[in-house]
mmCIF file with all atom_site columns, C-alpha atoms in Angstrom:
data_model
loop_
_atom_site.group_PDB
_atom_site.id
_atom_site.type_symbol
_atom_site.label_atom_id
_atom_site.label_alt_id
_atom_site.label_comp_id
_atom_site.label_asym_id
_atom_site.label_entity_id
_atom_site.label_seq_id
_atom_site.pdbx_PDB_ins_code
_atom_site.Cartn_x
_atom_site.Cartn_y
_atom_site.Cartn_z
_atom_site.occupancy
_atom_site.B_iso_or_equiv
_atom_site.pdbx_formal_charge
_atom_site.auth_seq_id
_atom_site.auth_comp_id
_atom_site.auth_asym_id
_atom_site.auth_atom_id
_atom_site.pdbx_PDB_model_num
ATOM 1   C CA . MET A 1 1   ? 0.667   2.653   -24.534 1.00 0.00 ? 1   MET A CA 1
ATOM 2   C CA . PRO A 1 2   ? 1.022   6.463   -24.512 1.00 0.00 ? 2   PRO A CA 1
ATOM 3   C CA . ARG A 1 3   ? 3.423   7.558   -21.801 1.00 0.00 ? 3   ARG A CA 1
ATOM 4   C CA . ASN A 1 4   ? 0.808   9.645   -19.969 1.00 0.00 ? 4   ASN A CA 1
ATOM 5   C CA . VAL A 1 5   ? -1.732  6.819   -19.652 1.00 0.00 ? 5   VAL A CA 1
ATOM 6   C CA . ALA A 1 6   ? -1.307  4.705   -16.547 1.00 0.00 ? 6   ALA A CA 1
ATOM 7   C CA . ARG A 1 7   ? -1.667  1.005   -17.393 1.00 0.00 ? 7   ARG A CA 1
ATOM 8   C CA . GLU A 1 8   ? -3.645  0.489   -14.199 1.00 0.00 ? 8   GLU A CA 1
ATOM 9   C CA . ASN A 1 9   ? -6.169  3.055   -15.427 1.00 0.00 ? 9   ASN A CA 1
ATOM 10  C CA . LEU A 1 10  ? -6.818  1.025   -18.579 1.00 0.00 ? 10  LEU A CA 1
ATOM 11  C CA . LYS A 1 11  ? -7.546  -1.981  -16.370 1.00 0.00 ? 11  LYS A CA 1
ATOM 12  C CA . ARG A 1 12  ? -9.991  0.157   -14.379 1.00 0.00 ? 12  ARG A CA 1
ATOM 13  C CA . LEU A 1 13  ? -11.725 1.272   -17.579 1.00 0.00 ? 13  LEU A CA 1
ATOM 14  C CA . LEU A 1 14  ? -12.076 -2.279  -18.900 1.00 0.00 ? 14  LEU A CA 1
ATOM 15  C CA . ALA A 1 15  ? -13.458 -3.761  -15.664 1.00 0.00 ? 15  ALA A CA 1
ATOM 16  C CA . PRO A 1 16  ? -14.712 -0.967  -13.387 1.00 0.00 ? 16  PRO A CA 1
ATOM 17  C CA . ARG A 1 17  ? -16.125 -1.449  -9.906  1.00 0.00 ? 17  ARG A CA 1
ATOM 18  C CA . HIS A 1 18  ? -18.215 1.718   -10.227 1.00 0.00 ? 18  HIS A CA 1
ATOM 19  C CA . ILE A 1 19  ? -19.228 3.981   -13.092 1.00 0.00 ? 19  ILE A CA 1
ATOM 20  C CA . ALA A 1 20  ? -20.133 7.658   -13.451 1.00 0.00 ? 20  ALA A CA 1
ATOM 21  C CA . VAL A 1 21  ? -22.552 8.410   -16.308 1.00 0.00 ? 21  VAL A CA 1
ATOM 22  C CA . ILE A 1 22  ? -22.436 12.056  -17.334 1.00 0.00 ? 22  ILE A CA 1
ATOM 23  C CA . GLY A 1 23  ? -24.930 13.689  -19.674 1.00 0.00 ? 23  GLY A CA 1
ATOM 24  C CA . GLY A 1 24  ? -28.528 13.174  -20.782 1.00 0.00 ? 24  GLY A CA 1
ATOM 25  C CA . ALA A 1 25  ? -30.077 10.632  -23.150 1.00 0.00 ? 25  ALA A CA 1
ATOM 26  C CA . ALA A 1 26  ? -26.888 8.732   -24.053 1.00 0.00 ? 26  ALA A CA 1
ATOM 27  C CA . ALA A 1 27  ? -25.867 8.526   -20.394 1.00 0.00 ? 27  ALA A CA 1
ATOM 28  C CA . GLU A 1 28  ? -29.308 7.260   -19.424 1.00 0.00 ? 28  GLU A CA 1
ATOM 29  C CA . GLU A 1 29  ? -29.160 4.571   -22.118 1.00 0.00 ? 29  GLU A CA 1
ATOM 30  C CA . THR A 1 30  ? -25.754 3.506   -20.788 1.00 0.00 ? 30  THR A CA 1
ATOM 31  C CA . ILE A 1 31  ? -27.366 2.864   -17.400 1.00 0.00 ? 31  ILE A CA 1
ATOM 32  C CA . ARG A 1 32  ? -29.993 0.678   -19.099 1.00 0.00 ? 32  ARG A CA 1
ATOM 33  C CA . GLN A 1 33  ? -27.370 -1.299  -21.000 1.00 0.00 ? 33  GLN A CA 1
ATOM 34  C CA . ASN A 1 34  ? -25.386 -1.913  -17.818 1.00 0.00 ? 34  ASN A CA 1
ATOM 35  C CA . ARG A 1 35  ? -28.513 -3.223  -16.147 1.00 0.00 ? 35  ARG A CA 1
ATOM 36  C CA . LYS A 1 36  ? -29.156 -5.441  -19.168 1.00 0.00 ? 36  LYS A CA 1
ATOM 37  C CA . ILE A 1 37  ? -25.716 -7.062  -18.962 1.00 0.00 ? 37  ILE A CA 1
ATOM 38  C CA . GLY A 1 38  ? -25.889 -7.433  -15.173 1.00 0.00 ? 38  GLY A CA 1
ATOM 39  C CA . PHE A 1 39  ? -23.343 -4.870  -13.960 1.00 0.00 ? 39  PHE A CA 1
ATOM 40  C CA . SER A 1 40  ? -23.218 -5.263  -10.172 1.00 0.00 ? 40  SER A CA 1
ATOM 41  C CA . GLY A 1 41  ? -21.379 -2.082  -9.188  1.00 0.00 ? 41  GLY A CA 1
ATOM 42  C CA . GLU A 1 42  ? -22.698 1.363   -8.370  1.00 0.00 ? 42  GLU A CA 1
ATOM 43  C CA . MET A 1 43  ? -23.688 3.830   -11.102 1.00 0.00 ? 43  MET A CA 1
ATOM 44  C CA . TRP A 1 44  ? -23.615 7.564   -10.407 1.00 0.00 ? 44  TRP A CA 1
ATOM 45  C CA . PRO A 1 45  ? -25.420 9.843   -12.887 1.00 0.00 ? 45  PRO A CA 1
ATOM 46  C CA . VAL A 1 46  ? -24.310 13.464  -13.224 1.00 0.00 ? 46  VAL A CA 1
ATOM 47  C CA . HIS A 1 47  ? -26.560 16.105  -14.782 1.00 0.00 ? 47  HIS A CA 1
ATOM 48  C CA . PRO A 1 48  ? -26.814 19.838  -14.013 1.00 0.00 ? 48  PRO A CA 1
ATOM 49  C CA . SER A 1 49  ? -30.624 19.998  -14.043 1.00 0.00 ? 49  SER A CA 1
ATOM 50  C CA . ARG A 1 50  ? -32.252 16.556  -14.197 1.00 0.00 ? 50  ARG A CA 1
ATOM 51  C CA . ASN A 1 51  ? -33.175 14.958  -10.882 1.00 0.00 ? 51  ASN A CA 1
ATOM 52  C CA . SER A 1 52  ? -32.595 11.387  -12.031 1.00 0.00 ? 52  SER A CA 1
ATOM 53  C CA . LEU A 1 53  ? -31.498 9.185   -14.915 1.00 0.00 ? 53  LEU A CA 1
ATOM 54  C CA . ASP A 1 54  ? -33.374 5.898   -15.279 1.00 0.00 ? 54  ASP A CA 1
ATOM 55  C CA . GLY A 1 55  ? -34.464 6.099   -11.659 1.00 0.00 ? 55  GLY A CA 1
ATOM 56  C CA . ILE A 1 56  ? -31.081 6.902   -10.111 1.00 0.00 ? 56  ILE A CA 1
ATOM 57  C CA . ALA A 1 57  ? -30.687 10.283  -8.417  1.00 0.00 ? 57  ALA A CA 1
ATOM 58  C CA . CYS A 1 58  ? -28.318 12.683  -10.196 1.00 0.00 ? 58  CYS A CA 1
ATOM 59  C CA . ARG A 1 59  ? -25.407 14.605  -8.791  1.00 0.00 ? 59  ARG A CA 1
ATOM 60  C CA . ARG A 1 60  ? -25.217 18.143  -10.122 1.00 0.00 ? 60  ARG A CA 1
ATOM 61  C CA . ARG A 1 61  ? -21.450 18.219  -10.684 1.00 0.00 ? 61  ARG A CA 1
ATOM 62  C CA . ILE A 1 62  ? -18.615 15.752  -11.208 1.00 0.00 ? 62  ILE A CA 1
ATOM 63  C CA . GLU A 1 63  ? -17.067 17.145  -8.026  1.00 0.00 ? 63  GLU A CA 1
ATOM 64  C CA . ASP A 1 64  ? -20.118 15.856  -6.100  1.00 0.00 ? 64  ASP A CA 1
ATOM 65  C CA . LEU A 1 65  ? -19.373 12.175  -6.832  1.00 0.00 ? 65  LEU A CA 1
ATOM 66  C CA . PRO A 1 66  ? -18.880 10.079  -3.667  1.00 0.00 ? 66  PRO A CA 1
ATOM 67  C CA . GLU A 1 67  ? -15.447 8.856   -4.790  1.00 0.00 ? 67  GLU A CA 1
ATOM 68  C CA . ALA A 1 68  ? -13.286 8.590   -7.878  1.00 0.00 ? 68  ALA A CA 1
ATOM 69  C CA . PRO A 1 69  ? -15.077 6.287   -10.346 1.00 0.00 ? 69  PRO A CA 1
ATOM 70  C CA . ASP A 1 70  ? -13.073 3.565   -12.010 1.00 0.00 ? 70  ASP A CA 1
ATOM 71  C CA . ALA A 1 71  ? -14.757 4.528   -15.278 1.00 0.00 ? 71  ALA A CA 1
ATOM 72  C CA . ALA A 1 72  ? -17.015 7.215   -16.663 1.00 0.00 ? 72  ALA A CA 1
ATOM 73  C CA . PHE A 1 73  ? -19.258 7.456   -19.692 1.00 0.00 ? 73  PHE A CA 1
ATOM 74  C CA . LEU A 1 74  ? -19.141 10.992  -21.049 1.00 0.00 ? 74  LEU A CA 1
ATOM 75  C CA . GLY A 1 75  ? -22.234 11.838  -23.097 1.00 0.00 ? 75  GLY A CA 1
ATOM 76  C CA . VAL A 1 76  ? -21.938 15.637  -23.163 1.00 0.00 ? 76  VAL A CA 1
ATOM 77  C CA . PRO A 1 77  ? -21.610 18.008  -26.176 1.00 0.00 ? 77  PRO A CA 1
ATOM 78  C CA . ARG A 1 78  ? -18.127 18.287  -27.632 1.00 0.00 ? 78  ARG A CA 1
ATOM 79  C CA . GLU A 1 79  ? -17.623 21.808  -26.257 1.00 0.00 ? 79  GLU A CA 1
ATOM 80  C CA . ALA A 1 80  ? -18.057 20.496  -22.698 1.00 0.00 ? 80  ALA A CA 1
ATOM 81  C CA . VAL A 1 81  ? -15.723 17.497  -23.005 1.00 0.00 ? 81  VAL A CA 1
ATOM 82  C CA . GLY A 1 82  ? -12.470 19.241  -22.031 1.00 0.00 ? 82  GLY A CA 1
ATOM 83  C CA . ASP A 1 83  ? -13.817 20.684  -18.777 1.00 0.00 ? 83  ASP A CA 1
ATOM 84  C CA . ALA A 1 84  ? -15.497 17.379  -17.871 1.00 0.00 ? 84  ALA A CA 1
ATOM 85  C CA . LEU A 1 85  ? -12.273 15.455  -18.428 1.00 0.00 ? 85  LEU A CA 1
ATOM 86  C CA . ARG A 1 86  ? -10.322 17.903  -16.291 1.00 0.00 ? 86  ARG A CA 1
ATOM 87  C CA . ALA A 1 87  ? -12.831 17.483  -13.477 1.00 0.00 ? 87  ALA A CA 1
ATOM 88  C CA . LEU A 1 88  ? -12.684 13.682  -13.754 1.00 0.00 ? 88  LEU A CA 1
ATOM 89  C CA . ALA A 1 89  ? -8.871  13.670  -13.852 1.00 0.00 ? 89  ALA A CA 1
ATOM 90  C CA . LYS A 1 90  ? -8.731  15.933  -10.802 1.00 0.00 ? 90  LYS A CA 1
ATOM 91  C CA . ILE A 1 91  ? -10.756 13.500  -8.660  1.00 0.00 ? 91  ILE A CA 1
ATOM 92  C CA . GLY A 1 92  ? -8.752  10.476  -9.872  1.00 0.00 ? 92  GLY A CA 1
ATOM 93  C CA . CYS A 1 93  ? -11.092 8.781   -12.351 1.00 0.00 ? 93  CYS A CA 1
ATOM 94  C CA . GLY A 1 94  ? -9.500  5.750   -14.003 1.00 0.00 ? 94  GLY A CA 1
ATOM 95  C CA . GLY A 1 95  ? -10.829 5.988   -17.542 1.00 0.00 ? 95  GLY A CA 1
ATOM 96  C CA . THR A 1 96  ? -13.499 7.572   -19.678 1.00 0.00 ? 96  THR A CA 1
ATOM 97  C CA . VAL A 1 97  ? -15.507 6.787   -22.788 1.00 0.00 ? 97  VAL A CA 1
ATOM 98  C CA . CYS A 1 98  ? -15.910 9.975   -24.840 1.00 0.00 ? 98  CYS A CA 1
ATOM 99  C CA . TYR A 1 99  ? -19.028 9.482   -26.979 1.00 0.00 ? 99  TYR A CA 1
ATOM 100 C CA . ALA A 1 100 ? -19.202 12.932  -28.604 1.00 0.00 ? 100 ALA A CA 1
ATOM 101 C CA . ALA A 1 101 ? -18.233 13.445  -32.237 1.00 0.00 ? 101 ALA A CA 1
ATOM 102 C CA . GLY A 1 102 ? -16.944 16.570  -33.956 1.00 0.00 ? 102 GLY A CA 1
ATOM 103 C CA . PHE A 1 103 ? -13.268 16.387  -33.060 1.00 0.00 ? 103 PHE A CA 1
ATOM 104 C CA . ALA A 1 104 ? -10.285 15.771  -35.355 1.00 0.00 ? 104 ALA A CA 1
ATOM 105 C CA . GLU A 1 105 ? -12.499 13.957  -37.881 1.00 0.00 ? 105 GLU A CA 1
ATOM 106 C CA . VAL A 1 106 ? -13.835 17.416  -38.875 1.00 0.00 ? 106 VAL A CA 1
ATOM 107 C CA . ALA A 1 107 ? -11.916 20.600  -39.667 1.00 0.00 ? 107 ALA A CA 1
ATOM 108 C CA . ASP A 1 108 ? -13.264 22.697  -36.796 1.00 0.00 ? 108 ASP A CA 1
ATOM 109 C CA . GLY A 1 109 ? -12.656 19.976  -34.223 1.00 0.00 ? 109 GLY A CA 1
ATOM 110 C CA . VAL A 1 110 ? -8.862  19.620  -34.391 1.00 0.00 ? 110 VAL A CA 1
ATOM 111 C CA . ALA A 1 111 ? -8.257  22.113  -31.570 1.00 0.00 ? 111 ALA A CA 1
ATOM 112 C CA . LEU A 1 112 ? -10.947 20.447  -29.445 1.00 0.00 ? 112 LEU A CA 1
ATOM 113 C CA . GLU A 1 113 ? -9.199  17.084  -29.800 1.00 0.00 ? 113 GLU A CA 1
ATOM 114 C CA . ALA A 1 114 ? -5.867  18.620  -28.825 1.00 0.00 ? 114 ALA A CA 1
ATOM 115 C CA . ASP A 1 115 ? -7.560  20.058  -25.733 1.00 0.00 ? 115 ASP A CA 1
ATOM 116 C CA . LEU A 1 116 ? -9.094  16.641  -24.971 1.00 0.00 ? 116 LEU A CA 1
ATOM 117 C CA . ILE A 1 117 ? -5.656  15.018  -25.036 1.00 0.00 ? 117 ILE A CA 1
ATOM 118 C CA . GLU A 1 118 ? -4.248  17.662  -22.700 1.00 0.00 ? 118 GLU A CA 1
ATOM 119 C CA . ALA A 1 119 ? -7.230  17.423  -20.346 1.00 0.00 ? 119 ALA A CA 1
ATOM 120 C CA . ALA A 1 120 ? -7.045  13.620  -20.104 1.00 0.00 ? 120 ALA A CA 1
ATOM 121 C CA . GLY A 1 121 ? -3.901  13.606  -17.975 1.00 0.00 ? 121 GLY A CA 1
ATOM 122 C CA . ASP A 1 122 ? -3.107  9.992   -17.102 1.00 0.00 ? 122 ASP A CA 1
ATOM 123 C CA . MET A 1 123 ? -6.692  8.777   -17.559 1.00 0.00 ? 123 MET A CA 1
ATOM 124 C CA . ALA A 1 124 ? -7.431  6.032   -20.074 1.00 0.00 ? 124 ALA A CA 1
ATOM 125 C CA . VAL A 1 125 ? -9.685  7.832   -22.561 1.00 0.00 ? 125 VAL A CA 1
ATOM 126 C CA . LEU A 1 126 ? -11.514 5.867   -25.266 1.00 0.00 ? 126 LEU A CA 1
ATOM 127 C CA . GLY A 1 127 ? -12.644 7.906   -28.276 1.00 0.00 ? 127 GLY A CA 1
ATOM 128 C CA . PRO A 1 128 ? -13.813 10.520  -28.989 1.00 0.00 ? 128 PRO A CA 1
ATOM 129 C CA . ASN A 1 129 ? -16.375 9.768   -31.699 1.00 0.00 ? 129 ASN A CA 1
ATOM 130 C CA . CYS A 1 130 ? -16.883 6.202   -30.473 1.00 0.00 ? 130 CYS A CA 1
ATOM 131 C CA . HIS A 1 131 ? -19.544 3.936   -28.966 1.00 0.00 ? 131 HIS A CA 1
ATOM 132 C CA . GLY A 1 132 ? -17.336 2.722   -26.127 1.00 0.00 ? 132 GLY A CA 1
ATOM 133 C CA . LEU A 1 133 ? -16.915 -0.829  -24.894 1.00 0.00 ? 133 LEU A CA 1
ATOM 134 C CA . VAL A 1 134 ? -18.813 -3.916  -23.794 1.00 0.00 ? 134 VAL A CA 1
ATOM 135 C CA . ASN A 1 135 ? -17.048 -6.410  -21.526 1.00 0.00 ? 135 ASN A CA 1
ATOM 136 C CA . TYR A 1 136 ? -19.065 -9.648  -21.607 1.00 0.00 ? 136 TYR A CA 1
ATOM 137 C CA . LEU A 1 137 ? -16.718 -11.376 -19.154 1.00 0.00 ? 137 LEU A CA 1
ATOM 138 C CA . ASP A 1 138 ? -17.104 -8.872  -16.313 1.00 0.00 ? 138 ASP A CA 1
ATOM 139 C CA . ARG A 1 139 ? -20.623 -7.617  -17.216 1.00 0.00 ? 139 ARG A CA 1
ATOM 140 C CA . VAL A 1 140 ? -19.810 -4.013  -18.128 1.00 0.00 ? 140 VAL A CA 1
ATOM 141 C CA . ALA A 1 141 ? -21.452 -1.933  -20.875 1.00 0.00 ? 141 ALA A CA 1
ATOM 142 C CA . LEU A 1 142 ? -20.007 1.552   -21.313 1.00 0.00 ? 142 LEU A CA 1
ATOM 143 C CA . TRP A 1 143 ? -22.133 1.678   -24.448 1.00 0.00 ? 143 TRP A CA 1
ATOM 144 C CA . PRO A 1 144 ? -25.142 3.936   -25.213 1.00 0.00 ? 144 PRO A CA 1
ATOM 145 C CA . ASP A 1 145 ? -26.921 1.706   -27.725 1.00 0.00 ? 145 ASP A CA 1
ATOM 146 C CA . GLN A 1 146 ? -28.328 -1.757  -28.317 1.00 0.00 ? 146 GLN A CA 1
ATOM 147 C CA . TYR A 1 147 ? -25.888 -4.640  -28.788 1.00 0.00 ? 147 TYR A CA 1
ATOM 148 C CA . GLY A 1 148 ? -25.991 -8.422  -29.144 1.00 0.00 ? 148 GLY A CA 1
ATOM 149 C CA . GLY A 1 149 ? -23.939 -11.184 -27.632 1.00 0.00 ? 149 GLY A CA 1
ATOM 150 C CA . GLU A 1 150 ? -24.165 -12.948 -24.289 1.00 0.00 ? 150 GLU A CA 1
ATOM 151 C CA . VAL A 1 151 ? -22.197 -13.048 -21.064 1.00 0.00 ? 151 VAL A CA 1
ATOM 152 C CA . CYS A 1 152 ? -19.539 -15.767 -21.242 1.00 0.00 ? 152 CYS A CA 1
ATOM 153 C CA . ASN A 1 153 ? -16.451 -17.031 -19.450 1.00 0.00 ? 153 ASN A CA 1
ATOM 154 C CA . ARG A 1 154 ? -14.165 -16.982 -22.503 1.00 0.00 ? 154 ARG A CA 1
ATOM 155 C CA . GLY A 1 155 ? -14.415 -15.564 -25.974 1.00 0.00 ? 155 GLY A CA 1
ATOM 156 C CA . VAL A 1 156 ? -13.077 -13.431 -28.814 1.00 0.00 ? 156 VAL A CA 1
ATOM 157 C CA . ALA A 1 157 ? -12.428 -9.713  -28.382 1.00 0.00 ? 157 ALA A CA 1
ATOM 158 C CA . ILE A 1 158 ? -13.333 -7.393  -31.265 1.00 0.00 ? 158 ILE A CA 1
ATOM 159 C CA . ILE A 1 159 ? -11.618 -4.007  -31.628 1.00 0.00 ? 159 ILE A CA 1
ATOM 160 C CA . SER A 1 160 ? -13.318 -1.815  -34.205 1.00 0.00 ? 160 SER A CA 1
ATOM 161 C CA . GLN A 1 161 ? -12.752 1.724   -35.413 1.00 0.00 ? 161 GLN A CA 1
ATOM 162 C CA . SER A 1 162 ? -16.455 1.861   -36.320 1.00 0.00 ? 162 SER A CA 1
ATOM 163 C CA . GLY A 1 163 ? -19.156 1.692   -33.671 1.00 0.00 ? 163 GLY A CA 1
ATOM 164 C CA . ASN A 1 164 ? -21.833 0.729   -36.202 1.00 0.00 ? 164 ASN A CA 1
ATOM 165 C CA . ILE A 1 165 ? -19.730 -2.157  -37.522 1.00 0.00 ? 165 ILE A CA 1
ATOM 166 C CA . GLY A 1 166 ? -19.184 -3.205  -33.915 1.00 0.00 ? 166 GLY A CA 1
ATOM 167 C CA . ILE A 1 167 ? -22.923 -3.292  -33.220 1.00 0.00 ? 167 ILE A CA 1
ATOM 168 C CA . THR A 1 168 ? -23.505 -5.339  -36.376 1.00 0.00 ? 168 THR A CA 1
ATOM 169 C CA . LEU A 1 169 ? -20.850 -7.879  -35.438 1.00 0.00 ? 169 LEU A CA 1
ATOM 170 C CA . THR A 1 170 ? -22.423 -8.433  -32.000 1.00 0.00 ? 170 THR A CA 1
ATOM 171 C CA . MET A 1 171 ? -25.801 -9.164  -33.619 1.00 0.00 ? 171 MET A CA 1
ATOM 172 C CA . HIS A 1 172 ? -24.672 -12.124 -35.764 1.00 0.00 ? 172 HIS A CA 1
ATOM 173 C CA . ASP A 1 173 ? -26.499 -15.326 -34.837 1.00 0.00 ? 173 ASP A CA 1
ATOM 174 C CA . ARG A 1 174 ? -23.597 -17.448 -36.076 1.00 0.00 ? 174 ARG A CA 1
ATOM 175 C CA . GLY A 1 175 ? -20.949 -15.431 -34.255 1.00 0.00 ? 175 GLY A CA 1
ATOM 176 C CA . LEU A 1 176 ? -18.378 -16.718 -31.798 1.00 0.00 ? 176 LEU A CA 1
ATOM 177 C CA . PRO A 1 177 ? -18.752 -16.005 -28.074 1.00 0.00 ? 177 PRO A CA 1
ATOM 178 C CA . LEU A 1 178 ? -17.498 -12.456 -27.519 1.00 0.00 ? 178 LEU A CA 1
ATOM 179 C CA . SER A 1 179 ? -15.337 -11.430 -24.586 1.00 0.00 ? 179 SER A CA 1
ATOM 180 C CA . HIS A 1 180 ? -15.195 -7.718  -25.496 1.00 0.00 ? 180 HIS A CA 1
ATOM 181 C CA . MET A 1 181 ? -16.435 -5.275  -28.088 1.00 0.00 ? 181 MET A CA 1
ATOM 182 C CA . VAL A 1 182 ? -14.340 -2.098  -28.187 1.00 0.00 ? 182 VAL A CA 1
ATOM 183 C CA . SER A 1 183 ? -15.130 0.847   -30.479 1.00 0.00 ? 183 SER A CA 1
ATOM 184 C CA . VAL A 1 184 ? -12.056 3.086   -30.572 1.00 0.00 ? 184 VAL A CA 1
ATOM 185 C CA . GLY A 1 185 ? -13.236 5.989   -32.754 1.00 0.00 ? 185 GLY A CA 1
ATOM 186 C CA . ASN A 1 186 ? -10.607 8.721   -33.210 1.00 0.00 ? 186 ASN A CA 1
ATOM 187 C CA . GLN A 1 187 ? -8.019  7.055   -30.906 1.00 0.00 ? 187 GLN A CA 1
ATOM 188 C CA . ALA A 1 188 ? -6.959  10.414  -29.502 1.00 0.00 ? 188 ALA A CA 1
ATOM 189 C CA . VAL A 1 189 ? -5.470  8.818   -26.365 1.00 0.00 ? 189 VAL A CA 1
ATOM 190 C CA . LEU A 1 190 ? -5.986  5.048   -26.456 1.00 0.00 ? 190 LEU A CA 1
ATOM 191 C CA . THR A 1 191 ? -5.338  3.258   -29.743 1.00 0.00 ? 191 THR A CA 1
ATOM 192 C CA . ILE A 1 192 ? -6.089  -0.147  -31.214 1.00 0.00 ? 192 ILE A CA 1
ATOM 193 C CA . HIS A 1 193 ? -2.554  -1.146  -30.212 1.00 0.00 ? 193 HIS A CA 1
ATOM 194 C CA . ASP A 1 194 ? -3.191  -0.343  -26.538 1.00 0.00 ? 194 ASP A CA 1
ATOM 195 C CA . PHE A 1 195 ? -6.234  -2.609  -26.470 1.00 0.00 ? 195 PHE A CA 1
ATOM 196 C CA . ILE A 1 196 ? -4.386  -5.416  -28.241 1.00 0.00 ? 196 ILE A CA 1
ATOM 197 C CA . ASP A 1 197 ? -1.703  -5.205  -25.538 1.00 0.00 ? 197 ASP A CA 1
ATOM 198 C CA . ALA A 1 198 ? -4.263  -5.181  -22.710 1.00 0.00 ? 198 ALA A CA 1
ATOM 199 C CA . LEU A 1 199 ? -6.498  -7.972  -24.046 1.00 0.00 ? 199 LEU A CA 1
ATOM 200 C CA . ALA A 1 200 ? -3.771  -10.310 -25.303 1.00 0.00 ? 200 ALA A CA 1
ATOM 201 C CA . VAL A 1 201 ? -2.595  -10.975 -21.739 1.00 0.00 ? 201 VAL A CA 1
ATOM 202 C CA . ASP A 1 202 ? -6.098  -11.902 -20.497 1.00 0.00 ? 202 ASP A CA 1
ATOM 203 C CA . ASP A 1 203 ? -6.328  -15.702 -20.497 1.00 0.00 ? 203 ASP A CA 1
ATOM 204 C CA . ARG A 1 204 ? -10.097 -15.444 -20.939 1.00 0.00 ? 204 ARG A CA 1
ATOM 205 C CA . VAL A 1 205 ? -9.613  -13.856 -24.379 1.00 0.00 ? 205 VAL A CA 1
ATOM 206 C CA . SER A 1 206 ? -9.227  -16.651 -26.948 1.00 0.00 ? 206 SER A CA 1
ATOM 207 C CA . GLY A 1 207 ? -8.623  -14.416 -29.953 1.00 0.00 ? 207 GLY A CA 1
ATOM 208 C CA . ILE A 1 208 ? -8.687  -10.799 -31.126 1.00 0.00 ? 208 ILE A CA 1
ATOM 209 C CA . GLY A 1 209 ? -10.490 -9.567  -34.238 1.00 0.00 ? 209 GLY A CA 1
ATOM 210 C CA . LEU A 1 210 ? -9.786  -6.153  -35.775 1.00 0.00 ? 210 LEU A CA 1
ATOM 211 C CA . TYR A 1 211 ? -11.846 -3.860  -37.987 1.00 0.00 ? 211 TYR A CA 1
ATOM 212 C CA . ILE A 1 212 ? -9.342  -1.246  -39.141 1.00 0.00 ? 212 ILE A CA 1
ATOM 213 C CA . GLU A 1 213 ? -10.033 1.758   -41.385 1.00 0.00 ? 213 GLU A CA 1
ATOM 214 C CA . GLY A 1 214 ? -6.448  3.015   -41.318 1.00 0.00 ? 214 GLY A CA 1
ATOM 215 C CA . ILE A 1 215 ? -3.088  2.143   -39.719 1.00 0.00 ? 215 ILE A CA 1
ATOM 216 C CA . ASP A 1 216 ? -1.079  5.039   -38.313 1.00 0.00 ? 216 ASP A CA 1
ATOM 217 C CA . ASP A 1 217 ? 1.753   3.022   -36.731 1.00 0.00 ? 217 ASP A CA 1
ATOM 218 C CA . LEU A 1 218 ? 2.537   -0.228  -38.525 1.00 0.00 ? 218 LEU A CA 1
ATOM 219 C CA . PRO A 1 219 ? 5.511   -1.250  -36.323 1.00 0.00 ? 219 PRO A CA 1
ATOM 220 C CA . LYS A 1 220 ? 3.365   -0.838  -33.206 1.00 0.00 ? 220 LYS A CA 1
ATOM 221 C CA . LEU A 1 221 ? 0.593   -2.950  -34.734 1.00 0.00 ? 221 LEU A CA 1
ATOM 222 C CA . ALA A 1 222 ? 3.121   -5.618  -35.689 1.00 0.00 ? 222 ALA A CA 1
ATOM 223 C CA . GLU A 1 223 ? 4.450   -5.624  -32.124 1.00 0.00 ? 223 GLU A CA 1
ATOM 224 C CA . GLY A 1 224 ? 0.947   -6.235  -30.782 1.00 0.00 ? 224 GLY A CA 1
ATOM 225 C CA . LEU A 1 225 ? 0.322   -9.036  -33.259 1.00 0.00 ? 225 LEU A CA 1
ATOM 226 C CA . LEU A 1 226 ? 3.606   -10.686 -32.241 1.00 0.00 ? 226 LEU A CA 1
ATOM 227 C CA . THR A 1 227 ? 2.437   -10.559 -28.623 1.00 0.00 ? 227 THR A CA 1
ATOM 228 C CA . CYS A 1 228 ? -0.763  -12.341 -29.672 1.00 0.00 ? 228 CYS A CA 1
ATOM 229 C CA . HIS A 1 229 ? 1.249   -14.921 -31.623 1.00 0.00 ? 229 HIS A CA 1
ATOM 230 C CA . LYS A 1 230 ? 3.476   -15.670 -28.625 1.00 0.00 ? 230 LYS A CA 1
ATOM 231 C CA . ARG A 1 231 ? 0.434   -16.177 -26.419 1.00 0.00 ? 231 ARG A CA 1
ATOM 232 C CA . ARG A 1 232 ? -1.251  -18.298 -29.119 1.00 0.00 ? 232 ARG A CA 1
#
């Protein structure tokens, strides 16, 4: 795991007690998907002008949240991501899903991604350019779209670089029970390897499936796979 990411913050991101949802349509859909999966914690929408998202009253600013959320879904334009992450880091947020695209995957977004990494501090940041995560074991959906699968007590975790491939895999009628679906996107802060490390030690995870478009650190991937092998 990157030195600046606290391992405890990744745990908070994967199984939060409360969630801040920041932005407009994508944030509102994330509230709906959490209700669908049965998330039992509090959800705190943040929007500068809307009064509510899916029936929940909005705070105007991140600084107005009642306490530091374990996790946040960040559905704001790419230009606003850095400032939002700084505000979340300042109040002690555990981790964040960064949904926006237009970072290092495009030429004019490289500097924005560098700023995102700096702004993240020790938060566990998933993305950018990703769909987020669904935790079927603990009933959490930091995910702004439809998905398949059912709540279970044990299952296979899927880590995918592509959000669309992830959605498709959850929709298969003949699929295995899923414990997690994680879409990692650009992996600016958290990488596939970090999620292998975190999920391999969860006894409720019976296996880990990977959809990989490119490997940037083969020794680190091999280390994670050896961890999985040792834990069978």
